[in-house]
Coordinates of C-alpha atoms in Angstrom, one line a residue:
X1 CA 0.1 0.2 -0.2
X2 CA 1.4 3.4 -0.8
X3 CA 0.1 6.9 0.2
X4 CA -0.6 9.5 -2.4
X5 CA 1.5 12.2 -0.7
X6 CA 5.3 12.4 -0.8
X7 CA 8.3 14.2 -2.0
X8 CA 11.4 13.2 -3.8
X9 CA 14.5 15.0 -5.0
X10 CA 17.4 14.1 -7.2
X11 CA 20.5 16.1 -8.4
X12 CA 23.4 15.7 -10.6
X13 CA 26.5 17.9 -10.4
X14 CA 29.3 18.2 -13.0
X15 CA 32.0 20.4 -14.3
X16 CA 29.7 21.6 -17.1
X17 CA 26.3 20.4 -16.0
X18 CA 23.9 20.9 -13.0
X19 CA 20.5 19.0 -12.9
X20 CA 18.0 19.3 -10.1
X21 CA 14.8 17.5 -10.0
X22 CA 12.1 18.0 -7.2
X23 CA 8.8 16.1 -7.5
X24 CA 6.1 15.9 -5.1
X25 CA 2.4 14.5 -5.0
X26 CA -0.8 15.1 -3.1
X27 CA -4.3 13.4 -3.2
X28 CA -6.3 13.1 -6.4
X29 CA -8.8 10.4 -7.6
X30 CA -7.0 10.3 -10.8
X31 CA -3.5 10.9 -11.9
X32 CA -2.8 14.5 -12.9
X33 CA 0.8 15.4 -13.9
X34 CA 2.2 19.1 -13.7
X35 CA 5.6 20.0 -15.0
X36 CA 7.9 23.0 -15.0
X37 CA 10.9 22.1 -17.2
X38 CA 11.8 25.3 -19.0
X39 CA 11.1 26.2 -22.4
X40 CA 14.3 24.6 -23.7
X41 CA 13.2 21.2 -22.5
X42 CA 9.6 21.3 -23.4
X43 CA 9.9 18.6 -25.9
X44 CA 11.1 16.2 -22.9
X45 CA 7.6 16.6 -21.2
X46 CA 6.1 13.6 -22.7
X47 CA 9.1 11.4 -21.8
X48 CA 9.1 12.6 -18.4
X49 CA 5.2 12.0 -18.1
X50 CA 5.8 8.4 -19.4
X51 CA 8.3 7.9 -16.7
X52 CA 6.0 9.1 -13.8
X53 CA 3.0 6.9 -15.3
X54 CA 5.4 3.8 -15.0
X55 CA 5.6 4.2 -11.2
X56 CA 2.6 6.2 -10.0
X57 CA -1.2 5.8 -10.9
X58 CA -3.0 8.2 -8.6
X59 CA -2.4 11.6 -7.2
X60 CA -1.5 15.1 -8.3
X61 CA 2.2 14.9 -9.3
X62 CA 4.1 18.2 -9.6
X63 CA 7.7 18.1 -10.9
X64 CA 10.3 21.0 -11.4
X65 CA 13.3 20.5 -13.6
X66 CA 16.2 22.9 -13.3
X67 CA 19.2 22.4 -15.7
X68 CA 22.4 24.4 -16.3
X69 CA 24.2 23.1 -19.1
X70 CA 26.5 24.8 -22.1
X71 CA 24.9 22.4 -24.4
X72 CA 21.5 23.6 -24.0
X73 CA 20.0 25.5 -27.1
X74 CA 20.6 29.3 -26.9
X75 CA 16.9 29.8 -27.5
X76 CA 16.1 30.2 -31.1
X77 CA 17.4 28.6 -34.3
X78 CA 17.4 29.8 -38.0
X79 CA 15.6 27.6 -40.5
X80 CA 18.1 28.3 -43.3
X81 CA 16.5 26.3 -45.9
X82 CA 13.2 28.2 -45.4
X83 CA 15.0 31.5 -45.3
X84 CA 16.6 30.8 -48.6
X85 CA 13.6 29.7 -50.4
X86 CA 11.7 32.6 -49.4
X87 CA 14.5 34.9 -50.4
X88 CA 14.7 33.2 -53.8
X89 CA 10.8 33.4 -54.3
X90 CA 10.6 37.0 -53.3
X91 CA 13.5 37.8 -55.7
X92 CA 11.7 35.9 -58.5
X93 CA 8.4 37.6 -57.9
X94 CA 10.3 41.0 -57.9
X95 CA 11.7 40.3 -61.4
X96 CA 8.2 39.2 -62.6
X97 CA 6.7 42.2 -61.5
X98 CA 9.5 44.5 -63.0
X99 CA 10.6 45.7 -59.4
X100 CA 14.2 46.4 -58.8
X101 CA 14.1 46.0 -54.9
X102 CA 15.1 42.6 -53.3
X103 CA 14.0 41.6 -49.5
X104 CA 16.6 42.5 -47.0
X105 CA 17.8 40.0 -44.6
X106 CA 15.9 41.7 -41.9
X107 CA 12.7 41.4 -43.8
X108 CA 13.3 37.6 -44.2
X109 CA 14.1 36.9 -40.6
X110 CA 10.6 38.5 -39.5
X111 CA 8.6 36.2 -41.6
X112 CA 6.9 33.4 -39.6
X113 CA 8.9 30.2 -39.2
X114 CA 12.3 31.4 -40.2
X115 CA 13.4 32.0 -36.6
X116 CA 11.8 29.4 -34.2
X117 CA 12.4 28.4 -30.6
X118 CA 15.0 25.8 -30.2
X119 CA 13.3 23.2 -28.1
X120 CA 13.7 20.0 -30.0
X121 CA 15.0 17.0 -28.2
X122 CA 16.9 15.9 -31.4
X123 CA 19.1 19.1 -30.7
X124 CA 20.3 17.9 -27.3
X125 CA 23.3 15.6 -26.8
X126 CA 22.4 12.1 -26.0
X127 CA 24.6 12.2 -22.8
X128 CA 22.5 15.2 -21.6
X129 CA 19.3 13.4 -22.3
X130 CA 20.6 10.3 -20.5
X131 CA 21.4 12.5 -17.6
X132 CA 18.1 14.1 -17.4
X133 CA 16.3 10.8 -17.6
X134 CA 18.3 9.2 -15.1
X135 CA 17.9 12.3 -12.7
X136 CA 13.9 12.2 -13.2
X137 CA 13.9 8.4 -12.4
X138 CA 15.8 8.9 -9.2
X139 CA 13.4 11.7 -8.1
X140 CA 10.4 9.7 -8.8
X141 CA 12.0 6.6 -7.1
X142 CA 12.6 8.9 -4.0
X143 CA 9.0 9.9 -4.2
X144 CA 7.6 6.3 -4.4
X145 CA 9.9 5.3 -1.6
X146 CA 8.3 8.1 0.7
X147 CA 4.8 7.0 -0.5
X148 CA 5.6 3.4 0.3
X149 CA 6.7 4.3 3.8
X150 CA 3.8 6.6 4.5
X151 CA 1.6 3.7 3.1
X152 CA 2.9 1.4 5.7
X153 CA 1.9 3.9 8.4
X154 CA -1.7 4.2 6.9
X155 CA -2.1 0.4 6.7
X156 CA -1.4 0.2 10.4
X157 CA -3.9 3.0 11.2
X158 CA -6.4 1.6 8.9
X159 CA -6.3 -1.9 10.4
X160 CA -6.7 -0.4 14.0
X161 CA -9.8 1.2 12.8
X162 CA -11.2 -1.8 11.2
X163 CA -10.2 -3.8 14.6
X164 CA -12.4 -1.3 16.4
X165 CA -15.3 -1.7 14.1
X166 CA -15.0 -5.6 14.2
X167 CA -15.4 -5.3 18.1
X168 CA -18.6 -3.4 17.9
X169 CA -20.0 -5.6 15.1
X170 CA -19.4 -8.5 17.3
X171 CA -21.3 -6.8 20.2
X172 CA -24.2 -6.2 17.7
X173 CA -23.9 -9.9 16.6
X174 CA -24.2 -11.1 20.2
X175 CA -27.2 -8.6 20.9
X176 CA -29.3 -9.7 17.9
X177 CA -30.8 -12.9 19.3
X178 CA -31.9 -11.3 22.4
X179 CA -33.9 -8.7 20.5
X180 CA -36.3 -11.1 19.5
X181 CA -36.7 -12.9 22.9
X182 CA -37.1 -9.3 24.5
X183 CA -39.8 -8.4 21.9
X184 CA -41.6 -11.7 22.5
X185 CA -41.6 -11.0 26.4
X186 CA -42.8 -7.3 25.8
X187 CA -45.6 -8.4 23.4
X188 CA -46.6 -11.0 25.8
X189 CA -47.0 -8.5 28.6
X190 CA -48.8 -5.9 26.5
X191 CA -51.4 -8.6 25.4
X192 CA -51.9 -10.1 28.7
X193 CA -52.5 -6.8 30.3
X194 CA -55.0 -5.8 27.4
X195 CA -56.8 -9.1 27.9
X196 CA -56.9 -8.6 31.6
X197 CA -58.7 -5.2 31.1
X198 CA -61.3 -6.7 28.7
X199 CA -64.7 -8.1 29.9
X200 CA -64.5 -11.8 30.4
X201 CA -60.8 -12.0 30.8
X202 CA -59.9 -13.7 27.5
X203 CA -56.9 -15.9 27.2
X204 CA -53.7 -15.4 25.2
X205 CA -53.4 -17.5 22.2
X206 CA -49.9 -18.6 22.2
X207 CA -49.8 -19.7 18.5
X208 CA -51.0 -16.2 17.5
X209 CA -48.2 -14.6 19.8
X210 CA -45.4 -16.8 18.2
X211 CA -46.6 -16.0 14.8
X212 CA -46.3 -12.2 15.4
X213 CA -43.0 -12.8 16.8
X214 CA -41.9 -14.6 14.0
X215 CA -42.9 -12.0 11.4
X216 CA -41.1 -9.3 13.6
X217 CA -38.1 -11.5 13.7
X218 CA -38.1 -11.8 9.9
X219 CA -38.4 -8.3 9.4
X220 CA -35.8 -7.2 11.8
X221 CA -33.2 -10.0 10.9
X222 CA -29.9 -8.4 10.5
X223 CA -27.9 -11.7 10.3
X224 CA -27.0 -11.3 6.5
X225 CA -26.2 -7.5 6.9
X226 CA -23.7 -8.5 9.9
X227 CA -22.2 -11.4 7.7
X228 CA -21.7 -9.1 4.9
X229 CA -20.2 -6.3 7.1
X230 CA -17.7 -8.8 8.7
X231 CA -16.8 -10.0 5.2
X232 CA -16.1 -6.4 4.0
X233 CA -13.9 -6.0 7.0
X234 CA -11.7 -9.0 6.2
X235 CA -11.6 -7.9 2.5
X236 CA -10.4 -4.3 3.6
X237 CA -7.7 -5.6 5.9
X238 CA -6.4 -8.0 3.3
X239 CA -6.2 -5.1 0.6
X240 CA -4.0 -3.0 3.0
X241 CA -1.3 -5.5 2.2
X242 CA -1.4 -4.9 -1.5
X243 CA 0.0 -2.1 -3.7
X244 CA -2.6 0.1 -5.7
X245 CA -5.9 -0.3 -3.7
X246 CA -7.4 3.1 -3.1
X247 CA -10.5 2.9 -5.3
X248 CA -11.2 -0.6 -3.9
X249 CA -10.9 0.5 -0.3
X250 CA -13.2 3.5 -1.0
X251 CA -15.7 1.0 -2.5
X252 CA -15.8 -1.3 0.6
X253 CA -16.1 1.8 2.8
X254 CA -19.4 2.5 1.0
X255 CA -20.5 -1.0 1.2
X256 CA -19.8 -1.1 4.9
X257 CA -21.7 2.2 5.4
X258 CA -24.8 0.9 3.7
X259 CA -24.8 -2.5 5.7
X260 CA -24.3 -0.4 8.9
X261 CA -27.3 1.9 7.9
X262 CA -29.6 -1.2 7.2
X263 CA -28.7 -2.5 10.6
X264 CA -29.8 0.6 12.2
X265 CA -33.0 0.8 10.3
X266 CA -33.9 -2.8 11.0
X267 CA -32.8 -3.2 14.6
X268 CA -35.3 -1.0 16.8
X269 CA -33.1 -1.1 19.8
X270 CA -31.5 1.7 21.7
X271 CA -28.3 -0.3 22.3
X272 CA -27.8 -1.3 18.8
X273 CA -28.5 2.3 17.5
X274 CA -25.7 3.5 19.7
X275 CA -23.5 0.8 18.3
X276 CA -24.4 1.9 14.8
X277 CA -23.5 5.4 15.3
X278 CA -20.1 4.3 16.8
X279 CA -19.5 2.1 13.7
X280 CA -20.4 5.1 11.4
X281 CA -18.0 7.3 13.1
X282 CA -15.4 4.9 12.7
X283 CA -16.2 4.4 9.0
X284 CA -15.8 8.1 8.5
X285 CA -12.3 7.9 9.9
X286 CA -11.7 5.0 7.8
X287 CA -12.8 6.8 4.6
X288 CA -10.7 9.9 5.3
X289 CA -7.5 7.7 5.7
X290 CA -8.5 5.7 2.6
X291 CA -8.8 8.8 0.6
X292 CA -4.9 9.1 1.0
X293 CA -4.2 5.6 -0.4
X294 CA -3.1 5.2 -4.1

């Protein structure tokens, strides 16, 4: 299990080259990559994005790349072929129109596409590209290491929450059979008192009483909800030992909340209602922590 928050840094220093990479990540339901690499290295963005996607699947990842190197392009380059072609065509057009003037070099340089930003990866030395990629990999590795360490802490916290929930679920499970018995006894007392107040003092039909109790027991039966809730808790604990599980954990929390709400609505008992509130409170903590998981 890995957290979605973390930070990584890598640097490379040489006599003629200095590279520094910083990458950090925060929570996000999806993977969002933000980069600041400088205009000269803009063509590297797609490669950097691929390197990040190889290691990370969720979170907002922000990367800053700083490079000082004499091999970096100065900023612009001249498209000599285009400049020559435009000059020749302009000169030919002037002859056809009977004009003596020819375009100046300054005029040619102002035309679109003649002078363009020099940001092509092809123009960078391979050794620089290799150093850049290695530095990015090292920074991302450091980020993943921190996310993994934080994930271990999160795993322990999540398991402690599910353990507390399991204790309360066990209490509800033990209490459930008593609810039917208590309902039967209370119903018997009410009916007996009602019959005693009637003229002729009728007798209680035991079969009718048990039929009503059976109907109530069927309507308020929470055994299936308890069983599913226990199953979800076991699945949740098992997932905390795997890698990319954030979305599945979130789904299980929603399922556990649904089962808990059903238990609360079925069991008309003050003690069970209190336990349901306790479980929902723990599930909210579980949800908040699970949202940090990749």
